[in-house]
Short mmCIF file of C-alpha atoms and ligand atoms in Angstrom, two decimals:
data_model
loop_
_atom_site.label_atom_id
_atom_site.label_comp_id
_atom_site.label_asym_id
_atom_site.label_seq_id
_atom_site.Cartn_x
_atom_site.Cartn_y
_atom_site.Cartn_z
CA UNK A 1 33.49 -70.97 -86.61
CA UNK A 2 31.95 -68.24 -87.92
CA UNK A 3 33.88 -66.24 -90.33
CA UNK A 4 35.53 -62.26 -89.71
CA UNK A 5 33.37 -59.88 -89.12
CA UNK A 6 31.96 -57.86 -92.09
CA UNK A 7 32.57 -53.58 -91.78
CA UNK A 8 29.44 -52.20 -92.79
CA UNK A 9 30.10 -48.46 -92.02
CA UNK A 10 27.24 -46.84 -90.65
CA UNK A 11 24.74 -44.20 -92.25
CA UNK A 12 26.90 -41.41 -89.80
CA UNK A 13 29.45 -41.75 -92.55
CA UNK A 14 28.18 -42.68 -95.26
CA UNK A 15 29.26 -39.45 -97.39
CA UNK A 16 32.63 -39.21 -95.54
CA UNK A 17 35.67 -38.77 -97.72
CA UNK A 18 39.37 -39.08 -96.68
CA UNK A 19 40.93 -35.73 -96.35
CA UNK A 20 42.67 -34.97 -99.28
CA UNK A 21 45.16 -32.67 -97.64
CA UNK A 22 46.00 -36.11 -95.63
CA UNK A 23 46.06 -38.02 -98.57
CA UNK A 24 48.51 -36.23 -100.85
CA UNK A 25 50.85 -35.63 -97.57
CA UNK A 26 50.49 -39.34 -97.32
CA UNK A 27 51.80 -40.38 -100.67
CA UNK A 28 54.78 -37.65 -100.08
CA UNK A 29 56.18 -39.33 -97.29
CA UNK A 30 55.64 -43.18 -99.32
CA UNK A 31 57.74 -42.05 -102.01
CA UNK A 32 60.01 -40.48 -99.50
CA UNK A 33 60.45 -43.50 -97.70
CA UNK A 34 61.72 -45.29 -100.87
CA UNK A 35 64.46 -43.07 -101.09
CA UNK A 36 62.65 -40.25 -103.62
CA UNK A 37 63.73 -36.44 -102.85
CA UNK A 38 60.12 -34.87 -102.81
CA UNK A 39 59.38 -30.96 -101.58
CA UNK A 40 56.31 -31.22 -99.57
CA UNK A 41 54.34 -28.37 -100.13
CA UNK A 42 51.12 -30.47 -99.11
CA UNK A 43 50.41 -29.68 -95.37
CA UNK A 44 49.16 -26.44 -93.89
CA UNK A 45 51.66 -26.55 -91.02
CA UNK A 46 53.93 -23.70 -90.54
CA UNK A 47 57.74 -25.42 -90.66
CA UNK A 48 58.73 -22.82 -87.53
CA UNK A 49 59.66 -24.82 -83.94
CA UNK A 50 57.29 -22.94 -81.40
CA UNK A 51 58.46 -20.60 -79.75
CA UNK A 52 61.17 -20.56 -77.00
CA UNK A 53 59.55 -18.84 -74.84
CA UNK A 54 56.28 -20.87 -74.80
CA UNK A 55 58.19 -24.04 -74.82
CA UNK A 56 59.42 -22.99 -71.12
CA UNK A 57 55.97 -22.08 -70.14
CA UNK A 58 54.78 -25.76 -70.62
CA UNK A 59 57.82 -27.24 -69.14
CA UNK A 60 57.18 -25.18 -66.12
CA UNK A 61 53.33 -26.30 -66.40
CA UNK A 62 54.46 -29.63 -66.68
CA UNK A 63 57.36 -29.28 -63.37
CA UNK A 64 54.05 -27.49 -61.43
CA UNK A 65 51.74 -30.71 -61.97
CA UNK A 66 49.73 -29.34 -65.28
CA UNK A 67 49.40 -33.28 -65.51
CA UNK A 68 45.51 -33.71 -64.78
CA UNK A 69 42.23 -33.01 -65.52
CA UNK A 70 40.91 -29.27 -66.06
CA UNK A 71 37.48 -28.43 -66.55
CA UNK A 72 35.96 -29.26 -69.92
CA UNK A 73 35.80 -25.90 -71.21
CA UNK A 74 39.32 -25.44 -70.41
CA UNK A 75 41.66 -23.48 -68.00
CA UNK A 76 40.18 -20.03 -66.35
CA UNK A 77 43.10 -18.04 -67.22
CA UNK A 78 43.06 -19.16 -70.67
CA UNK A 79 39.64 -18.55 -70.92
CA UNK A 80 40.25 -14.96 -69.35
CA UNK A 81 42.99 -14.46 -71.96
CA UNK A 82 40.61 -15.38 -74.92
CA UNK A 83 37.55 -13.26 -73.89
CA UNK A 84 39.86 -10.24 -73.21
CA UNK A 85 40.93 -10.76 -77.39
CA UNK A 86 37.14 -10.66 -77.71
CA UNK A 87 36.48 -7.70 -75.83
CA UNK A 88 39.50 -5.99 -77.16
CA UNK A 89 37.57 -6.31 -80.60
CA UNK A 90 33.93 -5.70 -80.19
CA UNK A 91 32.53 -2.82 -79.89
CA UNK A 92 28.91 -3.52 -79.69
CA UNK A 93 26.96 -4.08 -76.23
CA UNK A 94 27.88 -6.81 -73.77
CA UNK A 95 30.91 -8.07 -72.68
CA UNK A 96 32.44 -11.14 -73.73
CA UNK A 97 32.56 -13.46 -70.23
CA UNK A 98 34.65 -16.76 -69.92
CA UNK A 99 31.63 -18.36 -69.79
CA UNK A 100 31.16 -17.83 -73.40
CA UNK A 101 34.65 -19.91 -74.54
CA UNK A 102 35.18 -23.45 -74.49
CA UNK A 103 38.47 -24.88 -75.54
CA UNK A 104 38.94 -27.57 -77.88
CA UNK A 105 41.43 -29.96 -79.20
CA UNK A 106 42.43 -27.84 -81.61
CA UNK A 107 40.30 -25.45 -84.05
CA UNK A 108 39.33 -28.63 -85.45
CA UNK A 109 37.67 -30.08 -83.08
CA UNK A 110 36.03 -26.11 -82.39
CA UNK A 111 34.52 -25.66 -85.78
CA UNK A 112 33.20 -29.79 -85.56
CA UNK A 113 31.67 -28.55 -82.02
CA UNK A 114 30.01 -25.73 -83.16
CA UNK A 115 28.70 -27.26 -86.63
CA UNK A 116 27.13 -29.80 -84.56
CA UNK A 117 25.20 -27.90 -81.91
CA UNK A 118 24.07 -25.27 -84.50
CA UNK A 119 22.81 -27.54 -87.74
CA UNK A 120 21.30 -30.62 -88.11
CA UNK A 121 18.97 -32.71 -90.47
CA UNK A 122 17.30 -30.50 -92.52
CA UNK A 123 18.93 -27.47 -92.49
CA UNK A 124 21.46 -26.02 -95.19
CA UNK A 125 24.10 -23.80 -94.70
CA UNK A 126 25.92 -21.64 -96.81
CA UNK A 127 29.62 -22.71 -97.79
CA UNK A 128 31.60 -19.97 -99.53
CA UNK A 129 33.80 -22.47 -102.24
CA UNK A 130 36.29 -23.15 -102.34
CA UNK A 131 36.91 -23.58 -98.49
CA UNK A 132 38.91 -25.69 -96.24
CA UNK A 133 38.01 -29.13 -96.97
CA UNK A 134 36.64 -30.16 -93.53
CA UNK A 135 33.62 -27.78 -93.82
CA UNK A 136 31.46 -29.59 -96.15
CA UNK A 137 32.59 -33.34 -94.09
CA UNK A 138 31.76 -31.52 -90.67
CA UNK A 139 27.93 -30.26 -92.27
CA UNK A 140 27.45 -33.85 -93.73
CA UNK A 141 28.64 -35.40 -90.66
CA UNK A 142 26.28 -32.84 -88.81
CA UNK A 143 23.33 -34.09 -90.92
CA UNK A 144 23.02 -31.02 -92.52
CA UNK A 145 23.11 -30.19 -96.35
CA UNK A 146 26.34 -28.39 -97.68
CA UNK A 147 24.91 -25.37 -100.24
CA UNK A 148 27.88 -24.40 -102.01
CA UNK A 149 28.48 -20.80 -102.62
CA UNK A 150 30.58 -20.25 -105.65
CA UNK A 151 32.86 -17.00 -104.96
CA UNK A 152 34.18 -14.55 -107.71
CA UNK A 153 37.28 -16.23 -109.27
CA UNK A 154 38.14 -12.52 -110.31
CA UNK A 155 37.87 -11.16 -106.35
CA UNK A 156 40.09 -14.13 -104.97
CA UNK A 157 36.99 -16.27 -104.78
CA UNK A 158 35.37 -14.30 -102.31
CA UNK A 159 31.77 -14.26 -101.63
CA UNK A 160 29.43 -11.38 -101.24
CA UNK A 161 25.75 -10.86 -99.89
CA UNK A 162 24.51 -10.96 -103.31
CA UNK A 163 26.12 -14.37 -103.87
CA UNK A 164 24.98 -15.45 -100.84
CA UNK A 165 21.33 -14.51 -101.04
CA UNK A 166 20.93 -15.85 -104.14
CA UNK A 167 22.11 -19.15 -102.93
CA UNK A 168 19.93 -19.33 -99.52
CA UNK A 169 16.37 -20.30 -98.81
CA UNK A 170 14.26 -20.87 -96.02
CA UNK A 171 15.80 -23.75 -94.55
CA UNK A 172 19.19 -21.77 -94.49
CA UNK A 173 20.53 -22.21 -91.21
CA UNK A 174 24.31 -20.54 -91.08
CA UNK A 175 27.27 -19.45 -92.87
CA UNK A 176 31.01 -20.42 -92.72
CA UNK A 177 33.01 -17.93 -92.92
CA UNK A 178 37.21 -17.99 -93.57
CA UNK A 179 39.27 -14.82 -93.81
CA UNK A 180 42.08 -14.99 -94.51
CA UNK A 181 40.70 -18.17 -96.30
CA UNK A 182 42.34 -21.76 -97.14
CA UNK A 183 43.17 -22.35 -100.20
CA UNK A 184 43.14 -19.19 -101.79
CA UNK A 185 44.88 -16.93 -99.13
CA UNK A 186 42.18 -13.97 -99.73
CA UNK A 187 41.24 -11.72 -97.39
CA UNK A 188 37.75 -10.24 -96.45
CA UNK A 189 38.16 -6.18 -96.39
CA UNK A 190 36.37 -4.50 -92.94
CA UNK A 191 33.69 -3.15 -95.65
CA UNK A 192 33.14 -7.04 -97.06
CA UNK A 193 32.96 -9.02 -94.03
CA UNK A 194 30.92 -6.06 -92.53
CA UNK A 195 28.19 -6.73 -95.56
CA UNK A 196 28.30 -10.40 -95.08
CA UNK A 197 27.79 -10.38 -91.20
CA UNK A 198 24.49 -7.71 -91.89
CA UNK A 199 22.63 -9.68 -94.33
CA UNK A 200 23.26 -12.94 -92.09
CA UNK A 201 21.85 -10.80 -88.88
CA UNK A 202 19.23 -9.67 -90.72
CA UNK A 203 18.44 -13.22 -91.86
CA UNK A 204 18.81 -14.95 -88.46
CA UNK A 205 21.84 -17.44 -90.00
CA UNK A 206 24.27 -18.21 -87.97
CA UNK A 207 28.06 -17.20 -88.60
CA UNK A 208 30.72 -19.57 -87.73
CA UNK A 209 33.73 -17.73 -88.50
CA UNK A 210 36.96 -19.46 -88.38
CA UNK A 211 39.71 -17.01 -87.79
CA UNK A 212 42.24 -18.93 -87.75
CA UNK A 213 44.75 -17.33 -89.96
CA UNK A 214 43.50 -14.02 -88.77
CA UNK A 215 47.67 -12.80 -87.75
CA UNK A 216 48.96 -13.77 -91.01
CA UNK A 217 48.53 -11.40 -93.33
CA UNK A 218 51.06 -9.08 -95.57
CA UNK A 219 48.91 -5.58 -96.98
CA UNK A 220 47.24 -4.86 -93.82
CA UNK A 221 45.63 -6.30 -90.58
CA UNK A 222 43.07 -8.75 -91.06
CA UNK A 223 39.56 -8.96 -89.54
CA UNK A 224 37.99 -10.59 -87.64
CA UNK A 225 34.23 -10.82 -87.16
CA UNK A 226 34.31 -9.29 -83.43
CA UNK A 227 36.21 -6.20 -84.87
CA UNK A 228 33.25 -5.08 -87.16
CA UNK A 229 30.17 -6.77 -86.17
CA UNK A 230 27.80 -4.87 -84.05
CA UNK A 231 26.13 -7.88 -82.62
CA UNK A 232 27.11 -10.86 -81.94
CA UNK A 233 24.32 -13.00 -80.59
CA UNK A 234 24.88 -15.05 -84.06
CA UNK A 235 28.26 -15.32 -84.31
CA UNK A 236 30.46 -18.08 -83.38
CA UNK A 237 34.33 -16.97 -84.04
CA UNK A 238 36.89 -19.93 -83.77
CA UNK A 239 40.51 -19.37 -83.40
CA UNK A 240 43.88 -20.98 -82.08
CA UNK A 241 47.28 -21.14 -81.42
CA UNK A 242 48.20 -23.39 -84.70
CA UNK A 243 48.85 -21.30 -87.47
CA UNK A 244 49.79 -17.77 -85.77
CA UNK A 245 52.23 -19.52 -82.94
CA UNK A 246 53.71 -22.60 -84.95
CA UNK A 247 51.83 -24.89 -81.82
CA UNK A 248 49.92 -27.07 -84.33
CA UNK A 249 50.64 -30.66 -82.54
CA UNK A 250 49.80 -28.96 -79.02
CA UNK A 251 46.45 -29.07 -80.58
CA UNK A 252 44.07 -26.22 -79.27
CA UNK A 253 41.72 -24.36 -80.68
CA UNK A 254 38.43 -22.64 -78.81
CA UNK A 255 35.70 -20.98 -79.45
CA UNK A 256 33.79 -17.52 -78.36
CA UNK A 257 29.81 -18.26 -79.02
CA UNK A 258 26.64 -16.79 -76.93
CA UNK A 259 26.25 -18.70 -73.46
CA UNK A 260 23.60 -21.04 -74.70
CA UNK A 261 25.55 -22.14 -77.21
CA UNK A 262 28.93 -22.66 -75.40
CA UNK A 263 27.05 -24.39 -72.59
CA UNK A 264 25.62 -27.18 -75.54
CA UNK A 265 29.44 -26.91 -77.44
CA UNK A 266 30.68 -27.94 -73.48
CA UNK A 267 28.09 -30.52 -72.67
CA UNK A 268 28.82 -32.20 -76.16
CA UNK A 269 32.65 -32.20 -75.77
CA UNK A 270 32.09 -33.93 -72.34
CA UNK A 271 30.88 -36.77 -73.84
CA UNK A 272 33.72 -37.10 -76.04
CA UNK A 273 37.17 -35.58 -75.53
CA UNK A 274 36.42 -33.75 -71.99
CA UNK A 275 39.48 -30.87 -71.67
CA UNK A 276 42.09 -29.92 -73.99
CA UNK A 277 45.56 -31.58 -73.04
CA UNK A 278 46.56 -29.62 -69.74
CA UNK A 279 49.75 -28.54 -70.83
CA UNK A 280 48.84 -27.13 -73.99
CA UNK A 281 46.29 -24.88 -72.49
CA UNK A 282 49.05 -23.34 -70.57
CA UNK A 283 51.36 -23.24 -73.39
CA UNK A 284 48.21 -21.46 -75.06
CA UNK A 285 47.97 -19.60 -72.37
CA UNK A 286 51.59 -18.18 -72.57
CA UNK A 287 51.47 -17.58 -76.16
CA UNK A 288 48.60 -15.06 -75.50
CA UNK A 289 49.78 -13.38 -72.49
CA UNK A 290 53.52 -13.54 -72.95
CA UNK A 291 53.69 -10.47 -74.74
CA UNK A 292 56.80 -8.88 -76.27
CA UNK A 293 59.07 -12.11 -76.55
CA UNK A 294 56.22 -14.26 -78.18
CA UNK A 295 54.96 -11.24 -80.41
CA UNK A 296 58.05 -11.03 -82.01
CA UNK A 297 58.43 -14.07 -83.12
CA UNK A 298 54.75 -14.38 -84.69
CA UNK A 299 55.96 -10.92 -86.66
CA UNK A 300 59.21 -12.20 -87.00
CA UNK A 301 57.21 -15.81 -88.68
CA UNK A 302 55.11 -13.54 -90.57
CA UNK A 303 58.10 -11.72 -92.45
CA UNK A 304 59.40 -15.26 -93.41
CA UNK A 305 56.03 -16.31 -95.02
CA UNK A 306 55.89 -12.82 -96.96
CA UNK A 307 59.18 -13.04 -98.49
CA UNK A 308 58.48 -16.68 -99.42
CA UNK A 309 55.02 -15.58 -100.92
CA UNK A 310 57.12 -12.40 -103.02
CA UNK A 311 59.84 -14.63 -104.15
CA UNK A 312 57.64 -17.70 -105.49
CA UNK A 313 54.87 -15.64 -106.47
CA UNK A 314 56.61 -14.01 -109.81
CA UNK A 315 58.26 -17.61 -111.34
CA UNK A 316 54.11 -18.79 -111.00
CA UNK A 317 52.87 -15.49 -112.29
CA UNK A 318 55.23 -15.76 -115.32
CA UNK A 319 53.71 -19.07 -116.88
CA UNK A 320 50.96 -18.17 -119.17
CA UNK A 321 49.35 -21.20 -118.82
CA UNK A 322 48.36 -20.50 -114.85
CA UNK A 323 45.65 -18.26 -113.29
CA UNK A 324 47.82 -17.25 -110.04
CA UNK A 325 45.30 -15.45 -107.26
CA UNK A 326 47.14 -12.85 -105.17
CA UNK A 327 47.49 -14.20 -101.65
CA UNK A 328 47.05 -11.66 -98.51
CA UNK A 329 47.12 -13.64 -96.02
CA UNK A 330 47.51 -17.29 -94.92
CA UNK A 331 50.14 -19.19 -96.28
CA UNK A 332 48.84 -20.60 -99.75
CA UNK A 333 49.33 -19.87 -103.26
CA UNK A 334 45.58 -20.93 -105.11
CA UNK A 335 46.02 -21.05 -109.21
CA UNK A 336 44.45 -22.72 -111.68
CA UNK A 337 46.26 -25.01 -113.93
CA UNK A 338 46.11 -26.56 -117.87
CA UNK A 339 44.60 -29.75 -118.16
CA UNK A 340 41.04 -31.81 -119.54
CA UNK A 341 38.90 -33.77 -117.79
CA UNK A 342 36.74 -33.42 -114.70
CA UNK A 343 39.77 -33.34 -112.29
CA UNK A 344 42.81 -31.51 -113.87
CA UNK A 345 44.03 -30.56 -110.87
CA UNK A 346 44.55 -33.66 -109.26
CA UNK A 347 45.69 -34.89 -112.23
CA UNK A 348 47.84 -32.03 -112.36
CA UNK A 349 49.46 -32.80 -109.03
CA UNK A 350 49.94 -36.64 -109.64
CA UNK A 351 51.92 -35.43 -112.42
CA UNK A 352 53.73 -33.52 -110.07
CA UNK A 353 54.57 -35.47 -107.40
CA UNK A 354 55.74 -38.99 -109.69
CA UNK A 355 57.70 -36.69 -112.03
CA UNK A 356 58.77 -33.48 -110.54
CA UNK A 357 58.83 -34.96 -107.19
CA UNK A 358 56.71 -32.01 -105.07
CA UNK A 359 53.24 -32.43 -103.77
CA UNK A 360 50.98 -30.09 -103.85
CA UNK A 361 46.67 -30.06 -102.77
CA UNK A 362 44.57 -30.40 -105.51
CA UNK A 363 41.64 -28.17 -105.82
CA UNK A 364 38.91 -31.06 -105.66
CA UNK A 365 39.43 -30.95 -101.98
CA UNK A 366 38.05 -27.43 -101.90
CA UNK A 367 35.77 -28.11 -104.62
CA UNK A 368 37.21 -26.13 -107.17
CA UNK A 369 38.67 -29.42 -109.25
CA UNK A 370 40.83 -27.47 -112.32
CA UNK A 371 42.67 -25.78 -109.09
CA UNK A 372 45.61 -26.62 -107.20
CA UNK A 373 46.75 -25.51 -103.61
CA UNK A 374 50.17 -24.97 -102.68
CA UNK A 375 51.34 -24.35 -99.21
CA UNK A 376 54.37 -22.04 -98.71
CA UNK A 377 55.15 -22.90 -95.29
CA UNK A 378 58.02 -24.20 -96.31
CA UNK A 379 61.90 -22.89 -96.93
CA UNK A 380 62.07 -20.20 -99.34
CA UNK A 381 64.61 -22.13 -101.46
CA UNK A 382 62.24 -24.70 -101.73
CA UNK A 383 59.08 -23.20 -102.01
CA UNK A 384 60.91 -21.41 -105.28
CA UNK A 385 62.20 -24.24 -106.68
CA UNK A 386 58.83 -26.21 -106.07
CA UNK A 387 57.04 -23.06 -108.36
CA UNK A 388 59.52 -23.22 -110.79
CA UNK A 389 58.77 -26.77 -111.54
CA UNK A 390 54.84 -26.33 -111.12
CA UNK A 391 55.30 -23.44 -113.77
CA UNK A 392 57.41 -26.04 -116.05
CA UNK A 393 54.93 -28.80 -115.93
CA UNK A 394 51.85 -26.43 -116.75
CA UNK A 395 53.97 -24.83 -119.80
CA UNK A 396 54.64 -28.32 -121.04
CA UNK A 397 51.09 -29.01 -120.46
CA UNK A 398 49.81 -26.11 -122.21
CA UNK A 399 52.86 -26.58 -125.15
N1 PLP B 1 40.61 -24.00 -90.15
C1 PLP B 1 41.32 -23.90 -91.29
C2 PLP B 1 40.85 -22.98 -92.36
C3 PLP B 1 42.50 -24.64 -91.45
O1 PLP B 1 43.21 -24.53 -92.56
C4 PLP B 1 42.89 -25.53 -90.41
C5 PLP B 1 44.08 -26.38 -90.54
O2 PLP B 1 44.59 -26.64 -91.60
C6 PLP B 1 42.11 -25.60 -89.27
C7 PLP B 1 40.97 -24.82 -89.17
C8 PLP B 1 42.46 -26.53 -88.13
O3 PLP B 1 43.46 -26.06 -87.33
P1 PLP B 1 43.78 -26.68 -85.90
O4 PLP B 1 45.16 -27.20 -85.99
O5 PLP B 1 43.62 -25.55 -84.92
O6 PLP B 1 42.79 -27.76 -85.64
#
């Protein structure tokens, strides 16, 4: 008998790591399940139930037989609803058609899409760091080499076309782009994002800009790329209904791109997750078209996260031994904490989580290792207490 089969995994993943975001949630709910009390301030999930009102619109879906296939790309309507959000935006020449958005299984799944179509072995593209961990897997796992892009620590890590330039070379393919960004909750002004999108036109790189916290923002409205670019025959913008709705397990996500590229995006997804769920696309569908009732409770959502962010944000900002970054948008605090070694941060949060019983992201998942993430989509009374025992354990740290 020959013995078990050895797993050899194959050279598509060799560089793949387990997201860390996954991991630390992961540990949360094993020491929850023996009984510890632990504040979970790991996930980037907003804690809100979806709203009501999109809720019935899926039921309904559901009563009316939204049980089947749609087309790949997704629903027409939906479609219709996302290129009119386009359109409403840009400015330049050309409208945006439904031709030019496929739907995904979530933004996920979008980003993965486009990264794939767009780069491949041996080209590089630009990742502003730190970013959302899944940016430098989905370039690996495109064959394509990740070129970090340190930003500015002092301008919320941001990047600018001088940062970028320096970075690129000829093999530069494209750009990701995050505003407001995971982890650090910065947001691009019209002016930045405006610079960035020029130099990339003028270089022929192409911008995947993930918009997906584009609603949640506390100084002023964030942009997006369609609102200041005057071209768009490089951009790929991916949004969702996640973050902005609460709909994160209806998973969908889509993406606006030039025809060419949304016809490769569709012929790839047909090969390996065909449509969307049905009834999330309408749910999607009546989160963007609802109006009024769904509106206010994505402003009503955002005034929760703002007076989580303004009550937290003082207990971290008083504990000398933290770098705190000023978060307009999304819902993470991104600081930097006391410790040695080549991973303080994660050995900050281990600390964390076994003694003060809250998890937290470290910053080696967005390549910034001596920083630590912390989401506050959480209750206000716990996202507080959770920063007043991160600001304990870096005093004691720092003594
Ligand atoms: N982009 C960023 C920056 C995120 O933080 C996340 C989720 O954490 C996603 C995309 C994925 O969102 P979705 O649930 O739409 O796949």
């Amino acid at each position: 008998m020959p013995g078990p089969q050895a797993f050899h995994p194959s050279a598509n993943i060799a560089e793949l790591r387990e997201s860390a975001t996954i991991a630390v949630s992961q540990r949360a709910k094993a020491l929850k399940a023996q009984g510890r009390e632990v504040i979970d301030l790991g996930a980037g999930e907003p804690d809100f139930d979806t709203p009501a009102p999109i809720r019935d619109a899926a039921k309904d879906a559901l009563d009316r037989g939204a049980t089947r296939y749609t087309a790949v790309e997704g629903i027409l309507p939906l479609r219709e609803a996302i290129a009119a959000d386009a359109n409403a935006r840009f400015k330049g020449d050309g409208r945006v058609t439904p031709a030019e958005v496929v739907v995904s299984n979530g933004s996920k799944q979008s980003l993965f899409n486009a990264c794939f179509v767009l780069f491949g072995p041996g080209d590089e593209v630009l990742v502003p760091t730190p970013s959302w961990t899944s940016y430098y897997e989905m370039v690996t796992l495109a064959r394509a080499t990740v070129v970090e892009v340190p930003g500015d620590p002092a301008k919320g890590w941001k990047v600018d076309p001088d940062l970028l330039a320096r970075r690129a070379s000829p093999r530069t393919k494209g750009l990701m782009l995050n505003s407001p960004s995971n982890p650090t909750g910065s947001v691009y002004s019209p002016d930045e994002l405006r610079a960035i999108l020029d130099l990339a036109a003028a270089r022929g790189w192409w911008v995947i800009s993930d918009e997906i916290y584009v609603r949640i923002a506390y100084d002023a409205l964030a942009m997006g790329a369609f609102d200041v670019a005057t071209r768009r025959d490089n951009l790929v913008v991916v949004n969702g209904v996640a973050k902005a709705y609460a709909m994160t397990g209806w998973r969908i996500g889509w993406t606006v791109a030039p025809p060419a590229v949304s016809k490769a995006m569709n012929a790839f997804q047909s090969h390996t997750t065909s449509n969307a769920a049905t009834v999330s696309q309408h749910a999607a569908h009546a989160a963007l078209t609802l109006g009024a009732p769904v509106e206010q409770a994505v402003t009503a959502m955002v005034k929760e996260f703002k007076q989580r962010r303004d009550a937290a944000l003082p207990i971290l900002r008083a504990s000398k031994a933290l770098t705190v970054l000023d978060p307009a948008g999304a819902f993470y605090f991104y600081l930097k904490v006391p410790g040695q070694g080549p991973d303080a941060g994660a050995a900050f949060c281990t600390r964390l989580l076994e003694e003060q019983g809250v998890a937290i992201v470290p910053g080696s998942a967005f390549r910034t290792p001596e920083w630590v993430r912390i989401s506050y989509a959480a209750a206000e009374s716990q996202v507080v207490e959770a920063c007043r025992r991160v600001a304990r354990l870096a005093d004691t740290i720092a003594g």
